[in-house]
Tab-separated table of C-alpha atoms in Angstrom:
chain	number	residue	atom	x	y	z
Y	1	MET	CA	-8.056	-82.627	70.772
Y	2	THR	CA	-10.340	-79.616	70.941
Y	3	ARG	CA	-13.700	-80.114	69.343
Y	4	VAL	CA	-14.781	-77.347	66.994
Y	5	PHE	CA	-18.252	-76.755	65.416
Y	6	SER	CA	-18.789	-74.461	62.447
Y	7	GLY	CA	-21.763	-74.116	60.143
Y	8	VAL	CA	-22.937	-72.550	56.874
Y	9	LYS	CA	-26.592	-71.472	56.403
Y	10	PRO	CA	-28.111	-72.244	52.972
Y	11	THR	CA	-29.856	-68.884	52.582
Y	12	GLY	CA	-27.740	-67.826	49.586
Y	13	HIS	CA	-24.883	-68.783	47.358
Y	14	LEU	CA	-21.539	-68.945	49.148
Y	15	THR	CA	-19.190	-66.118	48.408
Y	16	LEU	CA	-15.548	-65.193	48.098
Y	17	GLY	CA	-15.898	-63.729	51.562
Y	18	ASN	CA	-17.114	-67.003	53.029
Y	19	TYR	CA	-14.108	-68.755	51.430
Y	20	LEU	CA	-11.299	-66.379	52.257
Y	21	GLY	CA	-12.741	-65.535	55.657
Y	22	ALA	CA	-13.449	-68.990	56.949
Y	23	MET	CA	-13.792	-72.002	54.614
Y	24	ARG	CA	-10.214	-72.013	53.375
Y	25	ARG	CA	-8.977	-72.120	56.933
Y	26	TRP	CA	-11.341	-74.884	57.808
Y	27	ALA	CA	-9.692	-77.057	55.157
Y	28	ALA	CA	-6.106	-75.949	55.689
Y	29	VAL	CA	-6.028	-75.817	59.476
Y	30	ASP	CA	-9.041	-76.735	61.549
Y	31	GLN	CA	-9.718	-80.178	60.180
Y	32	HIS	CA	-6.102	-81.118	60.919
Y	33	GLU	CA	-5.774	-79.512	64.341
Y	34	ALA	CA	-9.166	-80.165	65.908
Y	35	ASP	CA	-11.921	-82.670	66.169
Y	36	ALA	CA	-13.922	-80.604	63.693
Y	37	LEU	CA	-17.584	-80.676	62.628
Y	38	PHE	CA	-18.806	-78.739	59.709
Y	39	CYS	CA	-22.543	-78.503	59.232
Y	40	VAL	CA	-24.979	-77.196	56.744
Y	41	VAL	CA	-27.388	-75.565	59.194
Y	42	ASP	CA	-30.535	-75.886	57.068
Y	43	LEU	CA	-33.039	-75.573	59.942
Y	44	HIS	CA	-31.802	-72.013	60.449
Y	45	ALA	CA	-32.842	-71.227	56.837
Y	46	LEU	CA	-36.507	-71.728	57.814
Y	47	THR	CA	-36.745	-68.770	60.130
Y	48	VAL	CA	-37.854	-66.432	57.322
Y	49	ASP	CA	-40.019	-66.731	54.293
Y	50	HIS	CA	-38.298	-69.126	51.911
Y	51	ASP	CA	-38.812	-71.389	48.826
Y	52	PRO	CA	-38.495	-75.037	50.012
Y	53	ALA	CA	-36.991	-76.170	46.689
Y	54	ARG	CA	-34.407	-73.397	46.889
Y	55	VAL	CA	-33.386	-74.382	50.462
Y	56	ARG	CA	-32.870	-77.946	49.369
Y	57	ARG	CA	-30.876	-76.858	46.275
Y	58	LEU	CA	-28.643	-74.527	48.316
Y	59	SER	CA	-28.131	-77.156	51.000
Y	60	ARG	CA	-26.822	-79.620	48.415
Y	61	GLN	CA	-24.666	-76.904	46.893
Y	62	ALA	CA	-23.221	-75.862	50.234
Y	63	ALA	CA	-22.383	-79.420	51.125
Y	64	SER	CA	-20.662	-79.958	47.771
Y	65	LEU	CA	-18.732	-76.755	48.192
Y	66	LEU	CA	-17.562	-77.670	51.675
Y	67	LEU	CA	-16.039	-80.808	50.125
Y	68	ALA	CA	-14.772	-78.900	47.045
Y	69	THR	CA	-12.797	-76.422	49.272
Y	70	GLY	CA	-10.834	-79.308	50.704
Y	71	LEU	CA	-12.669	-80.776	53.660
Y	72	ASP	CA	-11.769	-84.423	53.986
Y	73	PRO	CA	-14.453	-86.687	55.536
Y	74	GLU	CA	-11.652	-88.874	56.802
Y	75	LEU	CA	-10.357	-85.971	58.896
Y	76	CYS	CA	-13.527	-84.171	59.858
Y	77	THR	CA	-17.336	-84.654	60.066
Y	78	VAL	CA	-19.469	-83.050	57.322
Y	79	PHE	CA	-23.210	-83.318	57.657
Y	80	VAL	CA	-26.587	-81.559	57.356
Y	81	GLN	CA	-28.232	-80.293	60.519
Y	82	SER	CA	-31.754	-81.651	59.862
Y	83	HIS	CA	-30.299	-85.122	59.419
Y	84	VAL	CA	-29.371	-85.265	63.075
Y	85	ASP	CA	-32.497	-85.209	65.290
Y	86	GLU	CA	-30.552	-84.245	68.387
Y	87	HIS	CA	-30.309	-80.630	67.291
Y	88	ALA	CA	-34.091	-80.232	67.443
Y	89	ARG	CA	-34.422	-82.433	70.574
Y	90	LEU	CA	-32.003	-80.361	72.525
Y	91	SER	CA	-33.227	-77.079	71.191
Y	92	TYR	CA	-36.634	-77.523	72.913
Y	93	VAL	CA	-35.018	-78.461	76.216
Y	94	LEU	CA	-32.867	-75.346	76.078
Y	95	GLU	CA	-35.887	-73.210	75.263
Y	96	CYS	CA	-37.128	-74.367	78.707
Y	97	VAL	CA	-34.023	-72.865	80.208
Y	98	ALA	CA	-33.794	-69.631	78.174
Y	99	THR	CA	-35.921	-66.545	78.875
Y	100	ASP	CA	-38.063	-64.365	76.697
Y	101	GLY	CA	-35.996	-61.366	77.571
Y	102	GLU	CA	-32.777	-62.993	76.459
Y	103	MET	CA	-34.222	-63.767	73.088
Y	104	ARG	CA	-35.630	-60.323	72.484
Y	105	ARG	CA	-32.292	-58.708	73.309
Y	106	MET	CA	-30.513	-60.547	70.476
Y	107	ILE	CA	-29.252	-57.892	68.061
Y	108	GLN	CA	-29.801	-60.072	64.937
Y	109	TYR	CA	-33.404	-60.755	65.954
Y	110	LYS	CA	-34.052	-57.028	66.264
Y	111	GLU	CA	-32.490	-56.294	62.903
Y	112	LYS	CA	-34.114	-59.216	60.972
Y	113	ALA	CA	-37.454	-58.710	62.553
Y	114	ALA	CA	-37.438	-54.985	61.655
Y	115	ARG	CA	-36.456	-55.962	58.020
Y	116	GLU	CA	-39.331	-58.437	57.775
Y	117	GLN	CA	-41.790	-55.892	59.083
Y	118	ARG	CA	-40.653	-53.292	56.596
Y	119	ARG	CA	-41.221	-55.749	53.790
Y	120	GLY	CA	-44.750	-56.288	55.126
Y	121	GLY	CA	-44.063	-59.873	56.231
Y	122	SER	CA	-44.901	-61.437	59.530
Y	123	VAL	CA	-42.149	-62.373	61.986
Y	124	ARG	CA	-41.873	-66.114	62.616
Y	125	LEU	CA	-41.470	-67.344	66.128
Y	126	SER	CA	-38.502	-69.383	65.008
Y	127	LEU	CA	-36.683	-66.159	64.233
Y	128	LEU	CA	-36.927	-65.234	67.922
Y	129	THR	CA	-35.856	-68.664	69.167
Y	130	TYR	CA	-33.256	-69.657	66.621
Y	131	PRO	CA	-30.352	-68.577	68.877
Y	132	VAL	CA	-31.418	-71.367	71.151
Y	133	LEU	CA	-31.127	-73.799	68.240
Y	134	MET	CA	-27.715	-72.394	67.519
Y	135	ALA	CA	-26.817	-73.045	71.227
Y	136	ALA	CA	-28.046	-76.640	70.806
Y	137	ASP	CA	-25.821	-77.005	67.748
Y	138	ILE	CA	-22.841	-76.159	69.901
Y	139	LEU	CA	-23.711	-77.843	73.176
Y	140	ALA	CA	-24.855	-81.156	71.700
Y	141	TYR	CA	-21.316	-81.884	70.620
Y	142	GLY	CA	-19.393	-80.603	73.657
Y	143	ALA	CA	-17.601	-78.108	71.407
Y	144	GLY	CA	-15.011	-76.238	73.488
Y	145	GLU	CA	-14.354	-73.584	70.864
Y	146	VAL	CA	-16.661	-71.855	68.423
Y	147	PRO	CA	-14.831	-69.748	65.858
Y	148	VAL	CA	-17.202	-66.854	64.968
Y	149	GLY	CA	-17.147	-63.289	63.728
Y	150	ASP	CA	-18.233	-60.348	65.847
Y	151	ASP	CA	-21.809	-60.549	64.536
Y	152	GLN	CA	-22.199	-64.029	66.095
Y	153	ARG	CA	-20.448	-63.610	69.415
Y	154	GLN	CA	-23.697	-62.674	71.202
Y	155	HIS	CA	-25.135	-66.101	70.232
Y	156	VAL	CA	-22.138	-67.893	71.629
Y	157	GLU	CA	-22.466	-65.963	74.843
Y	158	LEU	CA	-26.031	-67.210	75.044
Y	159	ALA	CA	-24.868	-70.756	74.607
Y	160	ARG	CA	-22.459	-70.204	77.457
Y	161	ASP	CA	-25.132	-68.771	79.689
Y	162	LEU	CA	-27.574	-71.664	78.919
Y	163	ALA	CA	-24.906	-74.205	79.578
Y	164	VAL	CA	-23.914	-72.653	82.932
Y	165	ARG	CA	-27.579	-72.225	83.970
Y	166	PHE	CA	-28.448	-75.786	83.025
Y	167	ASN	CA	-25.415	-77.249	84.757
Y	168	GLN	CA	-26.185	-75.250	87.957
Y	169	ARG	CA	-29.942	-76.262	88.071
Y	170	TYR	CA	-29.810	-79.850	86.864
Y	171	GLY	CA	-26.314	-81.074	87.308
Y	172	HIS	CA	-23.220	-80.860	85.108
Y	173	THR	CA	-24.209	-81.874	81.641
Y	174	PHE	CA	-22.646	-79.448	79.111
Y	175	VAL	CA	-19.175	-78.266	78.226
Y	176	VAL	CA	-19.246	-74.469	78.452
Y	177	PRO	CA	-17.957	-73.269	75.119
Y	178	ARG	CA	-15.980	-70.147	74.353
Y	179	ALA	CA	-16.098	-67.925	71.303
Y	180	THR	CA	-12.732	-67.681	69.455
Y	181	ARG	CA	-11.880	-65.066	66.866
Y	182	PRO	CA	-10.842	-67.022	63.779
Y	183	GLU	CA	-7.754	-65.925	61.926
Y	184	VAL	CA	-9.382	-64.341	58.960
Y	185	ALA	CA	-7.369	-64.353	55.791
Y	186	ALA	CA	-9.225	-61.259	54.563
Y	187	ARG	CA	-12.103	-59.134	55.732
Y	188	VAL	CA	-13.799	-59.236	52.358
Y	189	MET	CA	-16.199	-56.335	51.792
Y	190	ASN	CA	-18.805	-55.747	49.115
Y	191	LEU	CA	-17.110	-54.488	45.919
Y	192	GLN	CA	-19.787	-51.889	45.448
Y	193	ASP	CA	-20.122	-50.873	49.107
Y	194	PRO	CA	-16.770	-51.458	50.746
Y	195	THR	CA	-18.113	-50.451	54.155
Y	196	SER	CA	-20.415	-53.554	54.149
Y	197	LYS	CA	-19.498	-57.190	54.399
Y	198	MET	CA	-19.736	-59.310	51.296
Y	199	GLY	CA	-22.813	-61.288	52.333
Y	200	LYS	CA	-24.463	-64.273	50.693
Y	201	SER	CA	-28.090	-63.518	51.308
Y	202	ASP	CA	-28.553	-61.437	48.177
Y	203	ASP	CA	-29.431	-63.457	45.094
Y	204	VAL	CA	-27.576	-61.080	42.752
Y	205	GLY	CA	-25.320	-58.177	43.124
Y	206	PRO	CA	-22.406	-56.652	41.214
Y	207	GLY	CA	-20.506	-56.283	44.461
Y	208	ILE	CA	-20.640	-59.909	45.414
Y	209	VAL	CA	-18.290	-62.612	44.038
Y	210	TYR	CA	-19.819	-66.019	44.375
Y	211	LEU	CA	-17.647	-69.167	44.544
Y	212	LEU	CA	-19.280	-70.539	41.412
Y	213	ASP	CA	-19.155	-67.321	39.355
Y	214	GLU	CA	-17.630	-67.878	35.884
Y	215	PRO	CA	-14.174	-66.325	35.371
Y	216	ASP	CA	-15.462	-63.550	33.132
Y	217	VAL	CA	-18.141	-62.682	35.637
Y	218	VAL	CA	-15.478	-62.459	38.392
Y	219	ARG	CA	-13.332	-60.187	36.187
Y	220	ARG	CA	-16.240	-57.925	35.381
Y	221	LYS	CA	-17.231	-57.539	39.031
Y	222	VAL	CA	-13.736	-56.844	40.238
Y	223	MET	CA	-12.999	-54.391	37.397
Y	224	ARG	CA	-16.157	-52.472	38.307
Y	225	ALA	CA	-15.320	-52.306	41.997
Y	226	VAL	CA	-15.810	-48.990	43.697
Y	227	THR	CA	-12.515	-47.239	44.556
Y	228	ASP	CA	-11.922	-43.846	46.207
Y	229	SER	CA	-11.063	-40.353	45.293
Y	230	GLY	CA	-7.418	-39.682	44.698
Y	231	ARG	CA	-5.047	-41.355	42.261
Y	232	GLU	CA	-2.340	-42.760	44.544
Y	233	VAL	CA	-2.585	-46.418	45.463
Y	234	VAL	CA	-2.236	-46.530	49.285
Y	235	TYR	CA	-3.491	-48.948	51.926
Y	236	ASP	CA	-5.713	-47.060	54.365
Y	237	ARG	CA	-8.771	-49.029	55.567
Y	238	GLU	CA	-10.427	-45.969	57.148
Y	239	ALA	CA	-9.827	-43.300	54.514
Y	240	ARG	CA	-9.663	-45.462	51.343
Y	241	PRO	CA	-12.005	-48.453	52.057
Y	242	GLY	CA	-12.593	-49.411	48.397
Y	243	LEU	CA	-8.873	-49.504	47.602
Y	244	ALA	CA	-8.062	-51.303	50.895
Y	245	ASN	CA	-10.668	-53.985	50.085
Y	246	LEU	CA	-9.024	-54.763	46.705
Y	247	LEU	CA	-5.590	-54.841	48.298
Y	248	GLU	CA	-6.768	-57.180	51.093
Y	249	ILE	CA	-8.447	-59.524	48.584
Y	250	LEU	CA	-5.260	-59.678	46.481
Y	251	ALA	CA	-3.167	-60.174	49.552
Y	252	ALA	CA	-5.378	-63.060	50.683
Y	253	CYS	CA	-5.223	-64.705	47.310
Y	254	THR	CA	-1.391	-64.389	46.920
Y	255	GLY	CA	-0.215	-64.567	50.500
Y	256	ALA	CA	1.323	-61.076	50.353
Y	257	ASP	CA	0.879	-58.119	52.658
Y	258	PRO	CA	-1.674	-55.519	51.535
Y	259	GLU	CA	0.538	-52.579	52.577
Y	260	ASP	CA	3.463	-53.988	50.650
Y	261	LEU	CA	1.255	-54.587	47.617
Y	262	SER	CA	0.126	-50.985	47.598
Y	263	GLY	CA	3.632	-49.805	46.726
Y	264	ALA	CA	3.719	-52.000	43.658
Y	265	TYR	CA	0.903	-50.259	41.745
Y	266	ALA	CA	0.780	-46.962	39.993
Y	267	SER	CA	-2.855	-47.204	38.946
Y	268	TYR	CA	-6.201	-48.587	40.075
Y	269	GLY	CA	-6.667	-50.394	36.753
Y	270	ASP	CA	-3.507	-52.560	37.175
Y	271	LEU	CA	-4.470	-53.352	40.733
Y	272	LYS	CA	-7.974	-54.408	39.642
Y	273	ARG	CA	-6.697	-56.557	36.816
Y	274	ASP	CA	-4.289	-58.395	39.053
Y	275	THR	CA	-6.885	-58.806	41.754
Y	276	ALA	CA	-9.362	-60.222	39.295
Y	277	GLU	CA	-6.891	-62.761	37.975
Y	278	ALA	CA	-5.892	-63.741	41.462
Y	279	VAL	CA	-9.422	-64.410	42.498
Y	280	VAL	CA	-10.099	-66.399	39.305
Y	281	GLU	CA	-7.070	-68.614	40.090
Y	282	VAL	CA	-8.030	-69.100	43.750
Y	283	LEU	CA	-11.528	-70.186	42.758
Y	284	ARG	CA	-10.443	-72.377	39.866
Y	285	PRO	CA	-9.650	-75.593	41.829
Y	286	VAL	CA	-12.753	-75.169	43.957
Y	287	GLN	CA	-14.936	-74.905	40.894
Y	288	GLU	CA	-13.320	-77.841	39.194
Y	289	ARG	CA	-13.714	-80.077	42.253
Y	290	HIS	CA	-17.321	-78.925	42.605
Y	291	LYS	CA	-17.979	-79.833	39.018
Y	292	GLU	CA	-16.630	-83.335	39.691
Y	293	LEU	CA	-18.801	-83.780	42.759
Y	294	CYS	CA	-21.905	-82.601	40.830
Y	295	ALA	CA	-21.188	-85.294	38.282
Y	296	ASP	CA	-21.193	-87.926	41.027
Y	297	PRO	CA	-24.028	-86.896	43.507
Y	298	GLY	CA	-23.878	-90.290	45.101
Y	299	GLN	CA	-20.454	-89.470	46.532
Y	300	VAL	CA	-21.725	-86.328	48.351
Y	301	GLU	CA	-24.791	-88.256	49.658
Y	302	ALA	CA	-22.497	-90.966	51.039
Y	303	VAL	CA	-20.383	-88.415	52.857
Y	304	LEU	CA	-23.466	-86.711	54.335
Y	305	ARG	CA	-24.938	-90.030	55.409
Y	306	ALA	CA	-21.762	-91.131	57.088
Y	307	GLY	CA	-21.335	-87.682	58.576
Y	308	ALA	CA	-24.809	-87.632	60.064
Y	309	GLU	CA	-24.310	-91.085	61.607
Y	310	ARG	CA	-20.996	-89.990	63.161
Y	311	ALA	CA	-22.510	-86.698	64.385
Y	312	ARG	CA	-25.509	-88.517	65.874
Y	313	GLY	CA	-23.200	-90.800	67.774
Y	314	MET	CA	-21.378	-87.835	69.214
Y	315	ALA	CA	-24.484	-85.841	70.122
Y	316	ARG	CA	-26.922	-88.460	71.406
Y	317	PRO	CA	-25.208	-89.253	74.759
Y	318	THR	CA	-25.161	-85.558	75.713
Y	319	VAL	CA	-28.714	-84.950	74.663
Y	320	ASP	CA	-29.954	-88.094	76.416
Y	321	ALA	CA	-28.160	-86.947	79.543
Y	322	ALA	CA	-29.816	-83.557	79.301
Y	323	TYR	CA	-33.274	-85.192	78.971
Y	324	ARG	CA	-32.575	-87.259	82.132
Y	325	ALA	CA	-31.193	-84.342	84.039
Y	326	ILE	CA	-34.163	-81.950	83.363
Y	327	GLY	CA	-36.638	-84.618	84.515
Y	328	LEU	CA	-37.925	-86.364	81.377
Y	329	LEU	CA	-38.863	-90.054	81.689
Y	330	ALA	CA	-36.604	-92.349	79.734
Y	331	PRO	CA	-38.291	-94.259	76.853
Y	332	VAL	CA	-39.380	-97.783	77.741
Y	333	VAL	CA	-37.262	-100.302	75.741
Y	334	GLU	CA	-38.929	-103.471	74.506
Y	335	GLY	CA	-37.425	-106.583	75.972
Y	336	ALA	CA	-36.203	-104.850	79.110
Y	337	GLY	CA	-38.869	-106.497	81.253
Y	338	THR	CA	-41.613	-103.926	80.771
Y	339	ARG	CA	-44.193	-102.997	78.177
Y	340	ALA	CA	-42.852	-101.171	75.178
Y	341	GLY	CA	-43.870	-97.516	75.081
Y	342	ALA	CA	-43.571	-94.359	73.074
Y	343	GLY	CA	-40.337	-92.310	73.053
Y	344	VAL	CA	-39.691	-89.332	75.238
């Protein structure tokens, strides 16, 4: 069975775009068809200025929502990145294989560094090196496939390059992963700016539907969605992006085809009302399950504890092999006939 690794970063509240674009498929398909690991990649949230309490709160929320969307810990592994030391252990080793030039060519680094500088903030070293940590996330588990969007493909290519380079220099250690384009239920765009993806990094925004938005909030955001000039309801992603976004969201929620749906509406108002109600109904079971999990935090903690233990068992042999291959002395084990010593 192919091993798949996917993660969510706790830098903001998860959105309708996260759910329709990836999380729903993880529950419906990936956990059944692959040896799947789903991780809250909290170490990645530390690469920019952050509130520690907020990172912890969002990490718990993300873990609960992963379970609320239908991930079954009997079928897949759900855990938090920082609970498994192998991520950080392997990241440093891979930094010793990566080059400064590779890091500085990363598009997301350039964009995020420029944004931090415009805000008057300093750029953390971890922002430069976090693609190596992402490579460690993947390579530690021998994941053969990494389902990512176009904005993350460069990072998977780096993981491939580092795996090949390490294997050539120090002996075969890592599976060389490949990026796969996930089957996206909908390319959900911002309701107020339909040329931009509905991202989770913004705290508030009338164009972003969050998974835990109350039904009336969802309705209000959808009803205020930007549409396009013209009165005819047609599906044209290039010429009518606002309208196309609504049709694609409705199609993803109902299982219909957006082009077919366009012929069923004579006005934008009717389309918005039906889209709003469809989104409310899609989110309802997720929100109800999330509420149940919040009432029993011990259940989520137990899942994360078991998931971390399972993930650690998967990752440790590969990371230990990488330490040996690159030349690090194995830790001295007490009772093995020699004096006990410190770890590697």
